[in-house]
Tab-separated table of C-alpha atoms in Angstrom:
chain	number	residue	atom	x	y	z
P	1	MET	CA	-11.004	8.844	-14.506
P	2	ASP	CA	-7.860	10.846	-15.200
P	3	GLU	CA	-4.266	9.613	-15.157
P	4	ASP	CA	-3.555	11.077	-11.706
P	5	ASP	CA	-6.441	9.105	-10.176
P	6	ILE	CA	-5.279	5.869	-11.785
P	7	GLU	CA	-1.687	6.425	-10.651
P	8	CYS	CA	-2.785	7.231	-7.097
P	9	VAL	CA	-4.987	4.133	-6.879
P	10	CYS	CA	-2.382	1.841	-8.429
P	11	SER	CA	0.425	3.018	-6.155
P	12	ALA	CA	-1.846	2.495	-3.148
P	13	ILE	CA	-2.749	-1.011	-4.338
P	14	VAL	CA	0.913	-1.963	-4.598
P	15	VAL	CA	1.647	-0.707	-1.086
P	16	CYS	CA	-1.321	-2.664	0.275
P	17	MET	CA	0.112	-5.994	-0.856
P	18	LEU	CA	0.401	-7.343	2.686
P	19	THR	CA	-0.421	-11.032	2.857
P	20	ARG	CA	-0.612	-13.436	5.732
P	21	ALA	CA	0.598	-17.007	5.561
P	22	GLY	CA	-2.240	-19.517	5.824
P	23	VAL	CA	-1.740	-23.106	6.995
P	24	MET	CA	-4.498	-25.658	6.480
P	25	LEU	CA	-4.480	-28.608	8.933
P	26	LEU	CA	-6.256	-31.617	7.467
P	27	ASN	CA	-8.230	-34.025	9.605
P	28	LYS	CA	-6.541	-37.359	8.862
P	29	GLU	CA	-9.351	-39.381	10.392
P	30	LYS	CA	-11.821	-38.103	7.781
P	31	ARG	CA	-9.708	-38.492	4.662
P	32	ARG	CA	-11.623	-41.504	3.397
P	33	SER	CA	-14.907	-39.600	3.353
P	34	ARG	CA	-13.459	-36.407	1.913
P	35	ARG	CA	-15.411	-34.876	-0.993
P	36	TRP	CA	-14.455	-32.240	-3.514
P	37	CYS	CA	-16.172	-29.654	-1.320
P	38	ARG	CA	-18.935	-29.251	1.214
P	39	GLU	CA	-22.449	-28.968	-0.146
P	40	TRP	CA	-23.024	-25.388	1.019
P	41	ILE	CA	-19.762	-24.313	-0.657
P	42	HIS	CA	-20.750	-26.069	-3.872
P	43	ARG	CA	-23.892	-23.919	-4.100
P	44	ARG	CA	-21.652	-21.003	-5.138
P	45	ILE	CA	-21.862	-22.223	-8.735
P	46	ARG	CA	-25.658	-21.843	-8.505
P	47	GLY	CA	-25.450	-18.146	-7.722
P	48	ARG	CA	-24.940	-18.089	-3.962
P	49	GLY	CA	-22.328	-16.077	-2.049
P	50	VAL	CA	-20.837	-12.596	-1.988
P	51	VAL	CA	-18.949	-12.962	-5.264
P	52	ASN	CA	-22.143	-13.631	-7.193
P	53	MET	CA	-23.834	-10.705	-5.462
P	54	LEU	CA	-20.970	-8.458	-6.609
P	55	ASN	CA	-21.114	-9.574	-10.233
P	56	GLN	CA	-24.859	-9.960	-10.684
P	57	GLU	CA	-26.205	-7.065	-8.603
P	58	LEU	CA	-23.792	-4.432	-7.264
P	59	ARG	CA	-21.707	-4.189	-10.431
P	60	SER	CA	-24.636	-2.952	-12.535
P	61	GLU	CA	-27.197	-1.761	-9.966
P	62	ASP	CA	-25.093	-0.005	-7.324
P	63	PRO	CA	-21.550	0.954	-8.473
P	64	ASN	CA	-20.944	3.016	-5.328
P	65	SER	CA	-21.542	0.005	-3.078
P	66	TYR	CA	-19.344	-2.074	-5.382
P	67	LYS	CA	-16.524	0.424	-4.856
P	68	ASN	CA	-17.156	0.515	-1.114
P	69	PHE	CA	-16.879	-3.274	-0.943
P	70	LEU	CA	-13.689	-3.698	-3.004
P	71	ARG	CA	-12.215	-0.180	-2.587
P	72	LEU	CA	-12.041	0.008	-6.409
P	73	SER	CA	-14.577	1.252	-8.920
P	74	VAL	CA	-15.801	-1.017	-11.708
P	75	HIS	CA	-13.514	0.817	-14.142
P	76	GLN	CA	-10.499	0.436	-11.858
P	77	PHE	CA	-11.281	-3.240	-11.303
P	78	ASN	CA	-11.507	-3.919	-15.048
P	79	PHE	CA	-8.223	-2.096	-15.607
P	80	LEU	CA	-6.503	-4.285	-13.008
P	81	LEU	CA	-8.146	-7.497	-14.219
P	82	ASN	CA	-6.964	-6.925	-17.793
P	83	LEU	CA	-3.396	-6.578	-16.542
P	84	LEU	CA	-3.450	-9.723	-14.409
P	85	ASP	CA	-5.733	-12.067	-16.330
P	86	GLU	CA	-3.071	-14.229	-17.981
P	87	ASP	CA	-0.942	-14.518	-14.843
P	88	ILE	CA	-3.708	-15.654	-12.501
P	89	ARG	CA	-5.751	-17.767	-14.922
P	90	LYS	CA	-5.806	-21.524	-14.404
P	91	GLU	CA	-6.618	-23.974	-17.168
P	92	VAL	CA	-9.875	-25.911	-17.064
P	93	THR	CA	-9.343	-29.631	-16.425
P	94	PHE	CA	-11.623	-32.642	-16.765
P	95	MET	CA	-11.752	-32.887	-12.952
P	96	ARG	CA	-13.408	-29.552	-12.093
P	97	GLU	CA	-13.713	-25.966	-13.242
P	98	PRO	CA	-11.230	-23.578	-11.587
P	99	ILE	CA	-12.069	-20.333	-9.796
P	100	SER	CA	-12.415	-17.567	-12.394
P	101	THR	CA	-9.876	-14.757	-12.575
P	102	THR	CA	-12.644	-12.273	-11.727
P	103	ASP	CA	-13.516	-14.162	-8.543
P	104	LYS	CA	-9.857	-14.531	-7.557
P	105	LEU	CA	-9.191	-10.824	-7.895
P	106	GLN	CA	-12.386	-9.802	-6.102
P	107	ILE	CA	-11.697	-12.103	-3.152
P	108	THR	CA	-8.094	-10.908	-2.959
P	109	LEU	CA	-9.146	-7.254	-2.987
P	110	ARG	CA	-11.689	-7.924	-0.239
P	111	PHE	CA	-8.959	-9.629	1.790
P	112	LEU	CA	-6.640	-6.644	1.353
P	113	ALA	CA	-9.400	-4.128	2.093
P	114	THR	CA	-10.592	-5.716	5.341
P	115	GLY	CA	-7.868	-8.020	6.670
P	116	GLU	CA	-10.456	-10.776	7.083
P	117	SER	CA	-9.150	-14.262	7.753
P	118	TYR	CA	-9.303	-16.859	4.997
P	119	ARG	CA	-11.899	-18.747	7.038
P	120	SER	CA	-14.134	-15.700	7.340
P	121	LEU	CA	-13.869	-15.144	3.587
P	122	MET	CA	-14.772	-18.787	3.015
P	123	TYR	CA	-18.152	-18.336	4.697
P	124	SER	CA	-19.028	-15.194	2.738
P	125	THR	CA	-17.669	-16.225	-0.678
P	126	ARG	CA	-18.292	-20.000	-0.549
P	127	VAL	CA	-14.742	-20.670	-1.702
P	128	HIS	CA	-12.828	-23.014	0.585
P	129	GLU	CA	-10.185	-21.385	2.781
P	130	SER	CA	-7.446	-23.716	1.505
P	131	THR	CA	-8.182	-22.565	-2.049
P	132	ILE	CA	-8.176	-18.906	-0.983
P	133	SER	CA	-4.846	-19.372	0.818
P	134	ARG	CA	-3.297	-20.628	-2.427
P	135	PHE	CA	-4.458	-17.971	-4.874
P	136	VAL	CA	-4.315	-14.797	-2.729
P	137	PRO	CA	-0.472	-14.766	-2.561
P	138	LEU	CA	-0.312	-15.486	-6.303
P	139	VAL	CA	-2.645	-12.601	-7.136
P	140	CYS	CA	-0.712	-10.245	-4.851
P	141	THR	CA	2.562	-11.254	-6.504
P	142	ALA	CA	1.069	-10.590	-9.944
P	143	ILE	CA	-0.164	-7.155	-8.824
P	144	ILE	CA	3.291	-6.219	-7.570
P	145	GLN	CA	5.015	-7.451	-10.731
P	146	HIS	CA	2.706	-5.511	-13.049
P	147	LEU	CA	2.129	-2.274	-11.132
P	148	SER	CA	5.295	-1.702	-9.145
P	149	PRO	CA	7.631	-0.760	-12.035
P	150	LYS	CA	5.236	1.951	-13.246
P	151	TYR	CA	3.285	3.140	-10.213
P	152	LEU	CA	5.818	2.715	-7.411
P	153	LYS	CA	8.878	4.091	-9.141
P	154	THR	CA	11.229	6.341	-7.198
P	155	PRO	CA	12.228	9.348	-9.338
P	156	ASP	CA	15.841	9.240	-10.468
P	157	THR	CA	16.233	12.297	-12.684
P	158	GLU	CA	16.428	16.000	-11.879
P	159	GLU	CA	13.427	16.697	-14.102
P	160	GLU	CA	11.221	14.244	-12.182
P	161	TRP	CA	12.212	15.716	-8.810
P	162	LYS	CA	11.658	19.276	-10.025
P	163	LYS	CA	8.183	18.364	-11.254
P	164	ILE	CA	7.298	17.047	-7.781
P	165	ALA	CA	8.797	20.172	-6.177
P	166	GLN	CA	6.662	22.410	-8.383
P	167	GLU	CA	3.531	20.462	-7.411
P	168	PHE	CA	4.355	20.840	-3.711
P	169	TYR	CA	4.821	24.570	-4.173
P	170	ASP	CA	1.592	24.962	-6.134
P	171	LEU	CA	-0.543	22.811	-3.825
P	172	TRP	CA	1.038	23.233	-0.389
P	173	ASN	CA	3.029	26.464	-0.624
P	174	PHE	CA	6.313	24.801	0.356
P	175	PRO	CA	9.187	25.397	-2.101
P	176	HIS	CA	11.873	22.877	-3.060
P	177	CYS	CA	9.989	19.973	-1.456
P	178	ILE	CA	10.430	16.638	-3.246
P	179	GLY	CA	8.439	14.397	-0.913
P	180	ALA	CA	6.799	13.873	2.480
P	181	LEU	CA	8.195	11.035	4.597
P	182	ASP	CA	6.570	9.262	7.537
P	183	GLY	CA	6.025	5.870	9.136
P	184	ARG	CA	2.827	4.019	9.973
P	185	HIS	CA	2.222	1.002	12.201
P	186	ILE	CA	0.306	-1.902	10.653
P	187	ASN	CA	-1.175	-4.024	13.430
P	188	PHE	CA	-1.330	-7.779	13.025
P	189	ARG	CA	-1.417	-11.006	15.006
P	190	PRO	CA	2.216	-12.156	15.353
P	191	PRO	CA	3.523	-15.721	15.599
P	192	ILE	CA	3.269	-16.968	19.182
P	193	SER	CA	7.026	-17.426	19.460
P	194	ASP	CA	7.804	-13.885	18.202
P	195	GLY	CA	5.168	-11.802	19.985
P	196	ALA	CA	7.637	-9.698	21.990
P	197	TYR	CA	9.669	-8.928	18.869
P	198	TYR	CA	6.780	-7.028	17.253
P	199	TYR	CA	5.448	-5.364	20.440
P	200	ASN	CA	5.435	-1.568	20.058
P	201	TYR	CA	5.139	1.431	22.366
P	202	LYS	CA	1.402	1.665	21.664
P	203	GLY	CA	0.850	-1.712	23.299
P	204	THR	CA	0.059	-3.557	20.069
P	205	HIS	CA	1.971	-5.826	17.702
P	206	SER	CA	2.911	-4.301	14.379
P	207	ILE	CA	5.221	-3.941	11.442
P	208	VAL	CA	6.066	-0.487	10.116
P	209	LEU	CA	5.398	1.033	6.705
P	210	LEU	CA	7.890	3.815	5.963
P	211	ALA	CA	6.630	5.736	2.944
P	212	LEU	CA	7.559	8.719	0.800
P	213	CYS	CA	4.711	10.476	-1.047
P	214	ASP	CA	4.555	13.236	-3.609
P	215	ALA	CA	2.282	16.291	-3.500
P	216	LYS	CA	-0.677	14.308	-4.868
P	217	TYR	CA	-0.473	11.479	-2.314
P	218	ARG	CA	1.202	9.038	-4.695
P	219	PHE	CA	3.791	6.718	-3.199
P	220	THR	CA	7.301	7.163	-4.568
P	221	TYR	CA	9.130	4.922	-2.074
P	222	VAL	CA	8.135	2.339	0.542
P	223	ASN	CA	10.026	0.305	3.125
P	224	LEU	CA	7.866	-2.348	4.741
P	225	GLY	CA	8.289	-5.074	7.343
P	226	VAL	CA	10.516	-3.748	10.135
P	227	ASN	CA	9.134	-4.713	13.546
P	228	GLY	CA	7.094	-2.117	15.430
P	229	ARG	CA	9.643	-1.713	18.230
P	230	VAL	CA	11.946	0.303	15.960
P	231	SER	CA	11.435	4.077	15.698
P	232	ASP	CA	10.767	5.871	12.416
P	233	GLY	CA	14.232	7.409	12.571
P	234	GLY	CA	15.843	4.025	13.163
P	235	ILE	CA	14.020	2.490	10.223
P	236	PHE	CA	15.030	5.382	7.981
P	237	HIS	CA	18.679	5.100	9.059
P	238	ARG	CA	18.770	1.473	7.859
P	239	SER	CA	16.721	2.015	4.706
P	240	SER	CA	17.829	2.071	1.090
P	241	LEU	CA	16.427	5.613	0.872
P	242	ALA	CA	18.913	6.847	3.491
P	243	ARG	CA	21.770	5.173	1.644
P	244	ALA	CA	20.652	6.711	-1.639
P	245	LEU	CA	20.503	10.179	-0.073
P	246	ASN	CA	23.963	9.772	1.445
P	247	ASN	CA	25.404	8.526	-1.852
P	248	ASN	CA	23.507	11.130	-3.920
P	249	SER	CA	22.419	8.344	-6.251
P	250	LEU	CA	18.890	9.702	-6.732
P	251	ASN	CA	20.041	12.639	-8.871
P	252	ILE	CA	18.312	15.185	-6.648
P	253	PRO	CA	18.779	18.656	-8.196
P	254	PRO	CA	21.511	20.867	-6.721
P	255	PRO	CA	20.554	23.889	-4.550
P	256	ASP	CA	18.692	26.536	-6.513
P	257	PHE	CA	17.086	29.953	-6.012
P	258	LEU	CA	13.916	29.996	-3.920
P	259	PRO	CA	10.897	31.354	-5.831
P	260	GLY	CA	11.000	35.139	-6.113
P	261	THR	CA	14.356	35.502	-4.326
P	262	ARG	CA	18.106	35.332	-4.915
P	263	ASN	CA	18.535	32.995	-1.939
P	264	THR	CA	19.575	29.426	-2.701
P	265	ALA	CA	18.281	26.374	-0.838
P	266	PRO	CA	18.551	22.608	-1.339
P	267	TYR	CA	15.711	20.396	-2.498
P	268	VAL	CA	14.425	18.506	0.541
P	269	ILE	CA	12.194	15.738	1.794
P	270	VAL	CA	10.001	16.943	4.676
P	271	ALA	CA	9.442	14.837	7.800
P	272	ASP	CA	8.554	15.197	11.484
P	273	ASP	CA	10.978	15.498	14.387
P	274	ALA	CA	11.447	11.709	14.675
P	275	PHE	CA	13.803	11.862	11.694
P	276	PRO	CA	17.367	13.238	11.497
P	277	LEU	CA	18.197	16.613	9.971
P	278	LEU	CA	20.146	16.156	6.714
P	279	ILE	CA	20.980	18.287	3.708
P	280	ASN	CA	18.079	16.783	1.770
P	281	LEU	CA	15.852	15.916	4.747
P	282	MET	CA	14.100	18.779	6.540
P	283	LYS	CA	12.452	18.566	9.973
P	284	PRO	CA	10.730	21.236	12.114
P	285	TYR	CA	12.473	23.514	14.593
P	286	PRO	CA	12.244	22.408	18.266
P	287	GLN	CA	9.056	23.770	19.786
P	288	ARG	CA	10.721	25.791	22.546
P	289	GLY	CA	11.681	29.427	21.993
P	290	LEU	CA	10.233	29.828	18.518
P	291	CYS	CA	10.217	33.275	16.930
P	292	HIS	CA	7.606	34.408	14.406
P	293	ASP	CA	9.584	33.233	11.353
P	294	THR	CA	10.424	29.787	12.747
P	295	ARG	CA	6.823	29.318	13.868
P	296	ILE	CA	5.595	30.061	10.340
P	297	PHE	CA	8.227	27.702	8.929
P	298	ASN	CA	7.077	24.891	11.229
P	299	TYR	CA	3.477	25.491	10.195
P	300	ARG	CA	4.305	25.292	6.493
P	301	LEU	CA	6.420	22.169	6.969
P	302	SER	CA	3.769	20.496	9.108
P	303	ARG	CA	1.131	21.288	6.491
P	304	ALA	CA	3.234	19.760	3.734
P	305	THR	CA	3.875	16.658	5.861
P	306	HIS	CA	0.796	15.974	7.940
P	307	ASP	CA	-1.872	16.785	5.379
P	308	ARG	CA	-0.685	13.605	3.699
P	309	LYS	CA	-1.559	11.397	6.694
């Protein structure tokens, strides 16, 4: 696997760190008869459950199915595990053996890949839902701390922006492009008291992921968590990216000659018509009354933007 593949996967992992709060209600009437765990859960240590199937069968016999299940190859999983091992490891006590770091990471990745509830994961993995609800947020936090500084870093030098612009020109035939910007709704089940707050125009409840990607689909900026009622343009207007563009604190290169011409143009982020038109943010022409040149421009811009979706 080359460096581009690793960077693309790692940036995607960081962006997928969306966790749900889990609350475990204990049955007070049964406290006196409570055991360490239920018998069918305890059989996990004897080789039962999805986690054992992953480690004992898919990992060596069917790597493609392993990747399909966790969304990471064995090599990618080992890379991530080596980074996180010390942060998510728990010491063995005389009371009972803790969940291994391998199992914690695999269960967390399955949770992120599918959005399954902790209870559903309990039945497939034979790890109690209260235990899962404790270690999943910890693993996600460790992933963010280790990967975010390297794989989700917004460029801040002219050389970095120019490298991205060259890649856009080589791959998508759009000059002076330093990123593609768009928003995506992430559906979820909202708190009962806040259902209307997250209700969007599609008739679902969601939060919005506003993301900037480079020419190779790697995230260079994300804004996550605004309720789904707000438009992409409204989210951008209130984002740190908009403030950075207005303050010119990202060190975007000054206008330069377009390839093969003596015409100068600014370096721009491309987006759809939901966003405002700014010096460094380019959107398509309105669809009415387009001439040949503006129609070609819209096609090129749409290709640079929408092929990333």
